[in-house]
Amino acid sequence: MADKFILNELRDGVSIITLNRPDVLNSFNRAMAGELQAAIADGARRGEVRALLLRAEGRAFCAGQDLAEVAPDSKGNLPDLGEIVRRHYNPIIRAIRSIEKPVVCAVNGVAAGAGANIALACDIVLAAKEANFVQAFSKIGLIPDSGGTFLLPRLVGLARATALTFLAEKLSAEQAVEMGLIYKAVDAAALYEEALTLAKHLATQPTVGLGLTKRLFNQSFSCSLEEQLNQEEQCQRSAGASADYREGVMAFLEKRKASFTGR
Ligand code: T3D
């Protein structure tokens, strides 16, 4: 991995992935999208990675697509944005939602367009109180990609999802918490430490069970109750066969702190 626009550091079982194009508010060019895909794939592959933390350098979290890269050329020709979504953004959202490890996101400043929806795809989102979320797409005639049309109605309901995307107004971190869009708003100075502490904590937890829980949540909106109950049965069979279940139960009975290994 080039490690130019995305930094990736492993600390205490947490892959800390940093968006690193602060001069353009961490907006995505092609290389950065590829590097983020590679960093998440690396986290999925490596057994020592038990949780991921997505964060950003500078004053912004991410301003979405780098618009300089997709502007009309000198002849007025436009790039195929569907192809960009297919190659750059869809793989990122699929990777975040399908990795069966917890993904924490620390939103330090503005999260706009694909930048907002990449944050919202993460499992637990903390944001600085000064941060804000903008579904910026409609301002430039686009649709809310990067999972926006899937995630937003599920997170906040259709009425709010429609208003947020049609109006493209900035939503403060505290409003985002009130709407159920994100988990928590914290003081800016405490954001990184709090998010890292949370990710490190998750990395010590029974991550097989957490991963299976994520799998079940992913499918729950498109399954019937009957299908979901059947899936819970299967996933509980897997969770119940894990070393972490054995350890959790024995630790409880022996009145000691459990030591989970993610197996
Ligand atoms: O390929 C495809 O297009 C399909 C996929 C689309 C996915 C998308 O994400 S579409 C949405 C793209 N993003 C946007 O439309 C957001 C554009 N940016 C803004 O609306 C504002 O910059 C913000 C609300 C994010 C922040 O506003 P503010 O006032 O805090 O900062 P600013 O002054 O506007 O920006 C600071 C600099 O960053 C500025 O450069 P300069 O003047 O200092 O040289 C600005 O041009 C640059 N910048 C901000 N966003 C982008 C950007 N440069 C390139 N691309 C950007 N998205």
XYZ file of C-alpha atoms in Angstrom, residues 27-180:
154
model
C -11.739 14.786 -0.341
C -11.226 11.586 -2.311
C -9.116 11.317 -5.417
C -8.749 7.946 -7.133
C -5.587 6.976 -5.305
C -7.051 7.758 -1.892
C -10.146 5.637 -2.555
C -7.898 2.729 -3.559
C -5.739 3.152 -0.476
C -8.785 3.163 1.812
C -10.085 -0.015 0.176
C -6.670 -1.613 0.732
C -6.496 -0.511 4.382
C -9.893 -2.021 5.210
C -9.042 -5.224 3.332
C -5.829 -5.402 5.346
C -7.860 -5.086 8.560
C -10.187 -7.843 7.437
C -7.316 -10.190 6.570
C -5.058 -9.744 9.580
C -5.991 -11.767 12.634
C -4.243 -9.346 14.978
C -6.652 -6.597 13.884
C -9.682 -6.953 16.174
C -11.269 -3.518 15.532
C -10.843 -0.550 13.187
C -10.874 3.185 13.843
C -11.517 5.543 10.919
C -10.372 9.122 11.550
C -9.015 12.106 9.654
C -6.226 14.679 9.673
C -6.866 18.414 9.716
C -10.003 20.438 10.300
C -12.399 18.304 8.222
C -13.354 14.663 8.267
C -13.983 14.333 4.509
C -15.564 16.527 1.819
C -16.480 13.552 -0.396
C -15.338 13.290 -3.979
C -12.512 15.631 -5.028
C -14.548 17.721 -7.436
C -11.450 18.944 -9.278
C -10.962 15.358 -10.451
C -14.453 14.993 -11.914
C -14.990 18.435 -13.450
C -15.799 18.739 -17.178
C -12.642 18.619 -19.339
C -11.575 21.400 -21.708
C -14.073 20.121 -24.297
C -16.875 20.030 -21.768
C -16.889 16.222 -21.526
C -17.926 14.728 -18.201
C -16.518 11.579 -16.616
C -18.763 8.567 -16.064
C -19.679 9.021 -12.417
C -21.358 5.630 -12.291
C -17.973 4.091 -13.032
C -16.356 6.142 -10.255
C -19.023 5.040 -7.804
C -18.593 1.425 -8.925
C -14.808 1.441 -8.639
C -14.203 3.757 -5.703
C -17.116 4.184 -3.324
C -19.181 1.018 -3.532
C -16.214 -1.205 -2.581
C -15.510 1.017 0.453
C -19.094 0.821 1.725
C -19.277 -2.936 1.071
C -16.004 -3.421 2.924
C -17.070 -1.405 5.983
C -20.440 -3.133 6.218
C -19.163 -6.650 5.540
C -16.028 -6.713 7.688
C -17.016 -8.777 10.710
C -15.000 -6.611 13.100
C -16.193 -3.424 14.819
C -15.517 -0.196 12.913
C -15.499 2.992 14.996
C -15.497 6.370 13.259
C -14.249 9.670 14.726
C -15.683 12.625 12.811
C -13.564 15.652 13.682
C -15.088 18.240 11.310
C -17.293 18.523 8.283
C -18.354 15.227 6.655
C -19.888 15.958 3.260
C -21.176 13.851 0.374
C -19.496 10.471 0.218
C -17.490 11.560 3.270
C -20.678 11.700 5.336
C -21.969 8.376 4.094
C -18.677 6.568 4.611
C -18.780 7.758 8.244
C -22.411 6.669 8.616
C -21.584 3.209 7.274
C -19.310 2.624 10.286
C -20.646 0.730 13.294
C -20.236 3.352 16.013
C -19.811 7.001 15.047
C -18.489 9.623 17.471
C -18.248 13.234 16.342
C -16.750 16.406 17.735
C -19.466 18.848 18.796
C -18.173 21.267 16.130
C -18.430 18.638 13.382
C -21.288 18.576 10.923
C -22.822 16.322 8.320
C -23.942 17.494 4.868
C -25.662 15.418 2.222
C -24.011 17.757 -0.295
C -24.945 15.760 -3.404
C -28.122 17.636 -4.374
C -26.225 20.944 -4.478
C -24.356 19.683 -7.542
C -27.171 17.686 -9.101
C -26.164 14.241 -7.828
C -27.890 11.512 -5.878
C -26.750 10.469 -2.373
C -24.367 7.634 -3.194
C -21.989 5.631 -0.975
C -24.954 3.856 0.555
C -26.836 7.070 1.377
C -30.147 5.971 -0.076
C -29.892 2.735 1.906
C -28.487 3.978 5.194
C -30.291 7.285 5.705
C -33.907 6.042 5.658
C -32.904 3.199 7.950
C -31.111 5.486 10.396
C -33.506 8.438 10.548
C -36.672 7.446 8.650
C -37.862 8.435 5.191
C -39.142 11.933 6.043
C -35.874 13.090 7.575
C -33.760 11.274 4.981
C -35.652 13.071 2.227
C -35.276 16.496 3.848
C -31.581 15.960 4.615
C -30.802 14.969 1.034
C -33.093 17.422 -0.805
C -32.055 20.420 1.291
C -28.360 19.521 1.808
C -28.324 21.561 5.016
C -25.482 21.210 7.498
C -26.529 19.064 10.433
C -24.597 19.605 13.660
C -23.156 16.631 15.522
C -25.662 17.174 18.325
C -28.592 17.218 15.865
C -27.164 14.060 14.306
C -27.227 12.371 17.720
C -30.801 13.532 18.386
C -31.911 12.102 15.024
C -30.209 8.779 15.655
